[in-house]
Short mmCIF file of C-alpha atoms in Angstrom, two decimals:
data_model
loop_
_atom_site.label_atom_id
_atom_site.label_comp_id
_atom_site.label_asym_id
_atom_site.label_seq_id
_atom_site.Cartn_x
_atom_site.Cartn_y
_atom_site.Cartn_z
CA UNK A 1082 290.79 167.57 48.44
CA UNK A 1083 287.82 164.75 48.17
CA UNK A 1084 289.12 161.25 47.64
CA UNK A 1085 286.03 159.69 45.71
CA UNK A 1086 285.23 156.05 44.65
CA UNK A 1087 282.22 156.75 42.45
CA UNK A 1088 282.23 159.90 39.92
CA UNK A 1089 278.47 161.20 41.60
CA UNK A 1090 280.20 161.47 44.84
CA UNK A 1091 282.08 164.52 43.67
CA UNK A 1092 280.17 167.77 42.72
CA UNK A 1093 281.35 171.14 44.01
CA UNK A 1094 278.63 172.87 45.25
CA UNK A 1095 280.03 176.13 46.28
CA UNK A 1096 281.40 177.78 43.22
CA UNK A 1097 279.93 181.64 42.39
CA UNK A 1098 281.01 183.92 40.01
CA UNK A 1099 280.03 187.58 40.57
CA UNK A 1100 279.18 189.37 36.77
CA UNK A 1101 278.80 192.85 37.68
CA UNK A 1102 281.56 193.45 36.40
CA UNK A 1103 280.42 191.86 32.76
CA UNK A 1104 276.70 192.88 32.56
CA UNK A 1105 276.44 196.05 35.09
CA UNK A 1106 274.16 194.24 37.26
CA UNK A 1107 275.14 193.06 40.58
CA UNK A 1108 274.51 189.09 39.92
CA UNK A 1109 276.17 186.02 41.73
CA UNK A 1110 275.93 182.70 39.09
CA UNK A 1111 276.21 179.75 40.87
CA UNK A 1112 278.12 177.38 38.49
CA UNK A 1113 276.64 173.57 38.61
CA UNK A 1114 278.53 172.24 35.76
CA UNK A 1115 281.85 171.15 37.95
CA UNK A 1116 281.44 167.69 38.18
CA UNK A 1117 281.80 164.71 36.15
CA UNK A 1118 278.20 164.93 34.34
CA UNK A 1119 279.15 168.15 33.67
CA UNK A 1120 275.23 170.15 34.32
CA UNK A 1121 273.30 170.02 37.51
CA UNK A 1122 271.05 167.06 36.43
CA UNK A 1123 273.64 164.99 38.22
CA UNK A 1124 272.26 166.16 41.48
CA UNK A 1125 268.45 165.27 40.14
CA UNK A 1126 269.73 161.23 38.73
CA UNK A 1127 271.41 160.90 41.42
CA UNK A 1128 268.63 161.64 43.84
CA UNK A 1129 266.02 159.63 41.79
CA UNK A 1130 268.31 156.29 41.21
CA UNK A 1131 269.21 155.92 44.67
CA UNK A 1132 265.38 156.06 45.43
CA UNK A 1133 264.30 153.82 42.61
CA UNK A 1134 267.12 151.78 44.62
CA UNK A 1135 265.66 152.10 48.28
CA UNK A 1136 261.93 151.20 46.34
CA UNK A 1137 263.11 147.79 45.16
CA UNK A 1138 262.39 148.89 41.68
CA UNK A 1139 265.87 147.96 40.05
CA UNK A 1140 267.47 144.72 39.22
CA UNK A 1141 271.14 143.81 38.15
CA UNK A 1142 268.85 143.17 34.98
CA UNK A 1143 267.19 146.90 34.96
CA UNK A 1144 267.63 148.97 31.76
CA UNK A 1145 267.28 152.48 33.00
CA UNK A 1146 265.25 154.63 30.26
CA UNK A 1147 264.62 158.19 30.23
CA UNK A 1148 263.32 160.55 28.05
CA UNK A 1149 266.33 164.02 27.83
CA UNK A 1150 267.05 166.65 26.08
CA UNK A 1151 270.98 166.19 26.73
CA UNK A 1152 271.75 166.69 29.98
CA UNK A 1153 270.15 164.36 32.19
CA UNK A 1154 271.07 161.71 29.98
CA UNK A 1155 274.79 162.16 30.12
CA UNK A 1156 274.39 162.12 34.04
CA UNK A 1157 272.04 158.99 34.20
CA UNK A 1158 274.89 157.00 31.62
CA UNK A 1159 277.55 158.10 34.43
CA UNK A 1160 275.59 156.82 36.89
CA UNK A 1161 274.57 153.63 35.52
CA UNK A 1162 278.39 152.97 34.13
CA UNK A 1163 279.29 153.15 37.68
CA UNK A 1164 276.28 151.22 39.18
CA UNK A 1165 276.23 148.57 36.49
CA UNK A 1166 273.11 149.22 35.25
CA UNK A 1167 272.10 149.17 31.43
CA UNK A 1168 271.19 152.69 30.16
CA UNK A 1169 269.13 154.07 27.47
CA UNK A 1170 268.52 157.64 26.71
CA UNK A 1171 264.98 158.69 24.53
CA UNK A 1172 266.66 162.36 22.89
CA UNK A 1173 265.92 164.09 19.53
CA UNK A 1174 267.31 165.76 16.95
CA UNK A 1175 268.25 168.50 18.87
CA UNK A 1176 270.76 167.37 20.48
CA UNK A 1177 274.12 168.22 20.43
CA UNK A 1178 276.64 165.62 19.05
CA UNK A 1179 278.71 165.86 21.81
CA UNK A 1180 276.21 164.57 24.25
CA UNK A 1181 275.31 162.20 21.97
CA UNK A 1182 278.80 161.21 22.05
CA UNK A 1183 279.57 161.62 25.40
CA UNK A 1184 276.48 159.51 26.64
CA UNK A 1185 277.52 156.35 23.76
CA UNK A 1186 280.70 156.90 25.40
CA UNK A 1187 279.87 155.80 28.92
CA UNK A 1188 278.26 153.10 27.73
CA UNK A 1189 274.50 153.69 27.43
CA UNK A 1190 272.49 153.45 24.31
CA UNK A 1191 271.07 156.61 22.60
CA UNK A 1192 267.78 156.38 20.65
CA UNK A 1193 266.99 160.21 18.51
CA UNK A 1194 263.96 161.03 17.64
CA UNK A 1195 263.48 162.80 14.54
CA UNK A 1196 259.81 163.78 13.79
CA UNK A 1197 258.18 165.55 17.00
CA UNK A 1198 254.69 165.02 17.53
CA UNK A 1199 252.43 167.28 15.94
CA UNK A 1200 250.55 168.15 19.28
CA UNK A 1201 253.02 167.83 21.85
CA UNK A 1202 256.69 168.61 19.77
CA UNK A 1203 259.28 166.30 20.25
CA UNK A 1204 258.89 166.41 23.95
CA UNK A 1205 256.01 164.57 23.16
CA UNK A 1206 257.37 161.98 20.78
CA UNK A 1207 260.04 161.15 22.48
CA UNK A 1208 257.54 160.37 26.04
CA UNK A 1209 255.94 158.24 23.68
CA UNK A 1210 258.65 156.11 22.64
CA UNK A 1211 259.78 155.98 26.25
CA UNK A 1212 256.32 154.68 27.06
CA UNK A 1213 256.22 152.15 24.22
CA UNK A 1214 259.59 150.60 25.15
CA UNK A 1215 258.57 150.07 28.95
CA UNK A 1216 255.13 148.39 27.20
CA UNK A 1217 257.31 146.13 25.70
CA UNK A 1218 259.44 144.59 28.46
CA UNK A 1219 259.52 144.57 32.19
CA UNK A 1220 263.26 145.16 32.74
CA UNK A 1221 262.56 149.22 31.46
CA UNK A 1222 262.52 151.17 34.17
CA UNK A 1223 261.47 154.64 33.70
CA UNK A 1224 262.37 157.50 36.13
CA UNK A 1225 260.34 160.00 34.99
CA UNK A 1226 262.02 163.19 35.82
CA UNK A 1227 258.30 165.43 34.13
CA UNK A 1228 256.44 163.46 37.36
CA UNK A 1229 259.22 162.39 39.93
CA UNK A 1230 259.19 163.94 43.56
CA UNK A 1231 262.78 162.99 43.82
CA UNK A 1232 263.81 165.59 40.87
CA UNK A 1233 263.13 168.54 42.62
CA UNK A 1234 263.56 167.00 46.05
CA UNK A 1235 267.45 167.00 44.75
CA UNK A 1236 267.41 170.82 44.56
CA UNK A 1237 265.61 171.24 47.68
CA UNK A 1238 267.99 169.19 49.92
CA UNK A 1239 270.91 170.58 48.43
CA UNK A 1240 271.41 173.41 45.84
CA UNK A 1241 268.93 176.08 47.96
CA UNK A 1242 271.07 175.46 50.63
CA UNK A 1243 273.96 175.76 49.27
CA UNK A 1244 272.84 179.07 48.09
CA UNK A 1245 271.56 180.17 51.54
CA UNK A 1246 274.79 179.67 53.24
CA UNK A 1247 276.68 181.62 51.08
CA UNK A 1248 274.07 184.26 50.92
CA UNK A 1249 272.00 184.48 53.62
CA UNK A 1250 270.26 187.92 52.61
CA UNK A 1251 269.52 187.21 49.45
CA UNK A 1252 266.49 188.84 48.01
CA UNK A 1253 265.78 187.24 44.23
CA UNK A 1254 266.75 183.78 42.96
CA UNK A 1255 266.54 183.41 38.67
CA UNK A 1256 265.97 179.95 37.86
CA UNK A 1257 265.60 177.73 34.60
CA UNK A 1258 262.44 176.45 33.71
CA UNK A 1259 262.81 172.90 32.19
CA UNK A 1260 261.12 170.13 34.26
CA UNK A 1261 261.00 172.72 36.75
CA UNK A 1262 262.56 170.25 39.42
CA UNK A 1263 265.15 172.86 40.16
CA UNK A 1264 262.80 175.13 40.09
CA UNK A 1265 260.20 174.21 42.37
CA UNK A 1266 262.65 172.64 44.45
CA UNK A 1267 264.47 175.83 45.41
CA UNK A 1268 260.80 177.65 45.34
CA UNK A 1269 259.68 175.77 48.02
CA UNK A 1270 263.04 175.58 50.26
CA UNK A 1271 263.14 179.37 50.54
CA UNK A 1272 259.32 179.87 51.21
CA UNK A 1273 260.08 178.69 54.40
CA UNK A 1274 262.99 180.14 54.70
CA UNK A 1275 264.03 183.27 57.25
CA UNK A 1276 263.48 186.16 54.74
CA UNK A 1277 260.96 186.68 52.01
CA UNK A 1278 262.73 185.36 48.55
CA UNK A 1279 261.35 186.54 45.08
CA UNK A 1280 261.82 183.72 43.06
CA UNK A 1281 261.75 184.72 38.95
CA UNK A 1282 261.44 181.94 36.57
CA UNK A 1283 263.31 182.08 33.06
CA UNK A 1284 261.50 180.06 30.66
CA UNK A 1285 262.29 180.46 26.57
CA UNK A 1286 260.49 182.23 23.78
CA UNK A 1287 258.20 179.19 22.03
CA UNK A 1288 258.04 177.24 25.48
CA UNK A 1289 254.30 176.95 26.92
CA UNK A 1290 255.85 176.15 30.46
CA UNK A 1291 253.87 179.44 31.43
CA UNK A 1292 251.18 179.65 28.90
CA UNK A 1293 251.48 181.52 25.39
CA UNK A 1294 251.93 179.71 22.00
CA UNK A 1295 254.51 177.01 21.34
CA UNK A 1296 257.49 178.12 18.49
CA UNK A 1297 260.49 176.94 17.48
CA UNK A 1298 263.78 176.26 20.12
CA UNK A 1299 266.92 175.25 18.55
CA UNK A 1300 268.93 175.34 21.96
CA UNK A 1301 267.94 172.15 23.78
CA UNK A 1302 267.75 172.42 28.00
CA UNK A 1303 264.74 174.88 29.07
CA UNK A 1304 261.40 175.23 27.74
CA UNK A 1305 259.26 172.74 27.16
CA UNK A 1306 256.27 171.35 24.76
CA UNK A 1307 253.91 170.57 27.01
CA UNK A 1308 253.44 172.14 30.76
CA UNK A 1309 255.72 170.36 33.09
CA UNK A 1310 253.36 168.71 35.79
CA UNK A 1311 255.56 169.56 38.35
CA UNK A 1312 255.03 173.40 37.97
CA UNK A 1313 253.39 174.60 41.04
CA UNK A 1314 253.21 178.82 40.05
CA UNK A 1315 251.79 179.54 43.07
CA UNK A 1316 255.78 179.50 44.25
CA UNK A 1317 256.57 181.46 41.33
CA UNK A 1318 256.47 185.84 41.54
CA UNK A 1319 257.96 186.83 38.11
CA UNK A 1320 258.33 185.11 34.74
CA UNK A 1321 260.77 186.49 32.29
CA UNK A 1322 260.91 184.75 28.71
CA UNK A 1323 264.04 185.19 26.17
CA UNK A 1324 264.60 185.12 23.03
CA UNK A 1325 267.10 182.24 21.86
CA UNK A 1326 269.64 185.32 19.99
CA UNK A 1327 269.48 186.89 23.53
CA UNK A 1328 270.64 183.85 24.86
CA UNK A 1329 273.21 183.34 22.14
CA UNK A 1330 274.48 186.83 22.64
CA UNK A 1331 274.75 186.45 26.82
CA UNK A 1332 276.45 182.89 25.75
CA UNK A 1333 279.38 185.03 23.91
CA UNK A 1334 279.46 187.84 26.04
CA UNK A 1335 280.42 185.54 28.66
CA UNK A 1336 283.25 183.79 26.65
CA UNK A 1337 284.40 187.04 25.86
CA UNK A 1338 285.38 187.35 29.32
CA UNK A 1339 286.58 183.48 29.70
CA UNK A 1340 283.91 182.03 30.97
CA UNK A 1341 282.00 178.67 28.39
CA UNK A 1342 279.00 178.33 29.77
CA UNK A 1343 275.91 176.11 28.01
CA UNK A 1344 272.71 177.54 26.58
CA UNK A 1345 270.73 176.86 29.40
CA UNK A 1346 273.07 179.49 31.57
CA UNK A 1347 272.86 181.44 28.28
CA UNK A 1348 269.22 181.99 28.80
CA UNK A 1349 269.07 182.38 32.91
CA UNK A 1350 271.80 185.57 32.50
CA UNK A 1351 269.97 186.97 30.06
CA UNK A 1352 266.60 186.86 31.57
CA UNK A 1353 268.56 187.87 35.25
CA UNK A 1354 270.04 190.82 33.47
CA UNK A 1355 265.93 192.30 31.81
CA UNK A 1356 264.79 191.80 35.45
CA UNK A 1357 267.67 193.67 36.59
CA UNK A 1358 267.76 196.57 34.62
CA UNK A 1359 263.68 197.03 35.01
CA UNK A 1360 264.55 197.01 38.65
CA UNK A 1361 267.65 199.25 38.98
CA UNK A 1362 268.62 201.62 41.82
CA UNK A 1363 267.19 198.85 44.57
CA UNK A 1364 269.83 197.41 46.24
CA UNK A 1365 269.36 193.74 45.49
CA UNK A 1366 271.22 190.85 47.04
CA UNK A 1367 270.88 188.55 43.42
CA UNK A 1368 271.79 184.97 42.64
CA UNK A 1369 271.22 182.81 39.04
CA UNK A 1370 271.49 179.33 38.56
CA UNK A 1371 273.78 178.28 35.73
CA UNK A 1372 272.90 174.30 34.98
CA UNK A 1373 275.78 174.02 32.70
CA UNK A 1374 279.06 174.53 30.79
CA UNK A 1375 279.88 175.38 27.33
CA UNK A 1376 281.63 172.58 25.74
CA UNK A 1377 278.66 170.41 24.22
CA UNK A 1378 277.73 173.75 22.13
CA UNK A 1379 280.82 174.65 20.61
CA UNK A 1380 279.55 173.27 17.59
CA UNK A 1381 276.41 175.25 17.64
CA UNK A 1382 275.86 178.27 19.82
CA UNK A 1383 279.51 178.91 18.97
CA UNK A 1384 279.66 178.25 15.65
CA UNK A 1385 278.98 181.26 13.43
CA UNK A 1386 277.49 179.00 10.74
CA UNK A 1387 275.23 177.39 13.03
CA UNK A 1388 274.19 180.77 14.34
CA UNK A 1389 273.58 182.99 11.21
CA UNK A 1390 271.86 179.82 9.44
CA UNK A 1391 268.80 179.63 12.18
CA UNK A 1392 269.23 183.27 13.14
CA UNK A 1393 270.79 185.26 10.38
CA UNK A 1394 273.39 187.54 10.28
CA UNK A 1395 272.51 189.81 12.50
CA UNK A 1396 272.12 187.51 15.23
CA UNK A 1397 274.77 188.20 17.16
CA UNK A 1398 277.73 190.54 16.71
CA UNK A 1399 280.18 189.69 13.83
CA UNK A 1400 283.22 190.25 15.15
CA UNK A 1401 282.28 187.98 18.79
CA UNK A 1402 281.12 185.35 16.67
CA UNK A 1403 284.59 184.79 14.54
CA UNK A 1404 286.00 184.94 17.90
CA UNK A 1405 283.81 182.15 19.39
CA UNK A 1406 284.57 180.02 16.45
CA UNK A 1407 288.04 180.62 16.41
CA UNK A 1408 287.98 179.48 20.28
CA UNK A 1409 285.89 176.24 19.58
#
């Protein structure tokens, strides 16, 4: 077993679970939520603080800002608790309480944005009160995971290879669209790698990440406002967009079986599994990328209130709703 000093020094990286047996597609999920951030942004803040540090750009007096959705912000507070930097995370209403929690918690500072900007959504809104804050005092320092190299330079020194070890014929990667960091940091690892990879990207119904209109998302992680600028599609073969009930009803499926997994890995699966079945009877060597674990939604994707009040009844199946709320 590792003996760590730091909590970012620990993240297992070699954890799959195989879901044929849940969904009828042959699929291998590789799980990124075992480690003490909990999601894989702990692989991006780590990558982009220890550059920030190697650049001279932080101080013992450096406030770390960043604009997140959830995730990222619970990995940069664990960070900075441990580095003894100052932390503040730029979220918005969307987020869950428990990462609101969790990030107060280890110490950083949480500012919510309530009122998203009428162009650009909250995304938007909340970039802007990232940019006003660093306007207003030197010791902000923004890492900018929309524009930093480092974010997807994370995923393309370590979570693509860790996937091409343990599969080294595989034919189709599904990957979240959020920043695209882990995206286009995988993309661009197997491009050059031994065998032709089709790489599908799994964006969320009301995202513009690919083009289309923007709508309302309820389930913070993927998607996004505004196009990410770090989206290269030329490393990108197939886009499949869900809806946010499919992802709600993968999420339960899922638990059904004993596995909590976050929204985000909510969506992936269920855009894995339409590719899937519209490509049956090849015989496909497939892997997913699941950023994250269920406990920060128990209070809303597993919550049959929550649910039935954005989605209605019929959102998801009665009876494996009252059994995800009597589980959270």
């Amino acid at each position: 077993m590792p003996v760590i000093s730091v909590p970012q020094d620990f993240n297992e990286d070699d954890l799959f679970v195989d879901l044929e047996g849940i969904f009828g597609h042959p699929l291998f999920l590789k799980c990124e939520g075992f480690n003490f951030a909990g999601s894989i942004k702990l692989k991006a803040a780590t990558e982009m603080v220890e550059a920030a540090e190697r650049d001279g750009l932080l101080t013992p007096d450096s406030v770390l800002v960043e604009s997140s959705s959830g995730n990222l912000g619970v990995a940069l507070s664990m960070i900075a608790a441990a580095k003894g930097y100052q932390f503040l995370c730029v979220t918005d209403a969307r987020c869950n309480l428990a990462t609101r929690l969790m990030m107060e918690a280890l110490g950083g500072q949480v500012h919510v944005i309530t009122e998203p900007d009428p162009v650009s959504g909250f995304l938007g809104a909340r970039i802007d009160h990232v940019r006003a804050l660093c306007a207003s005092e030197d010791r902000y320092v923004w890492l900018n995971q929309y524009t930093n190299p480092n974010n997807g330079m994370a995923h393309y020194r370590k979570t693509a290879p860790a996937i091409a070890r343990q599969f080294p014929d595989l034919d189709v990667l599904f990957v979240g669209a959020g920043t695209t960091g882990t995206l286009m940091g995988c993309a661009r690892y197997f491009r050059a790698w031994h065998r032709p990879v089709r790489i599908v990207a799994v964006d969320s119904v009301g995202s513009v990440t690919f083009g289309g209109d923007a709508g309302r998302r309820m389930i913070p992680g993927l998607g996004a406002s505004r196009r990410p600028p770090m989206l290269d599609e030329s490393y990108v073969d197939d886009v499949v967009r869900v809806a946010e009930t499919d992802t709600i009803r993968a999420c339960h499926r899922l638990a059904g079986r004993g596995f909590l997994f976050g929204g985000s890995t909510g969506t992936v699966v269920s855009g894995a599994m339409e590719w899937l079945a519209r490509h049956e009877g090849r015989e496909l060597t497939a892997v997913a990328i699941a950023p994250d674990l269920g406990e920060r939604y128990l209070e809303t994707i597993y919550q049959t209130n929550w649910v039935q009040d954005l989605y209605g009844e019929d959102a998801v199946d009665s009876q494996a709703l009252a059994g995800a709320s009597r589980a959270a």
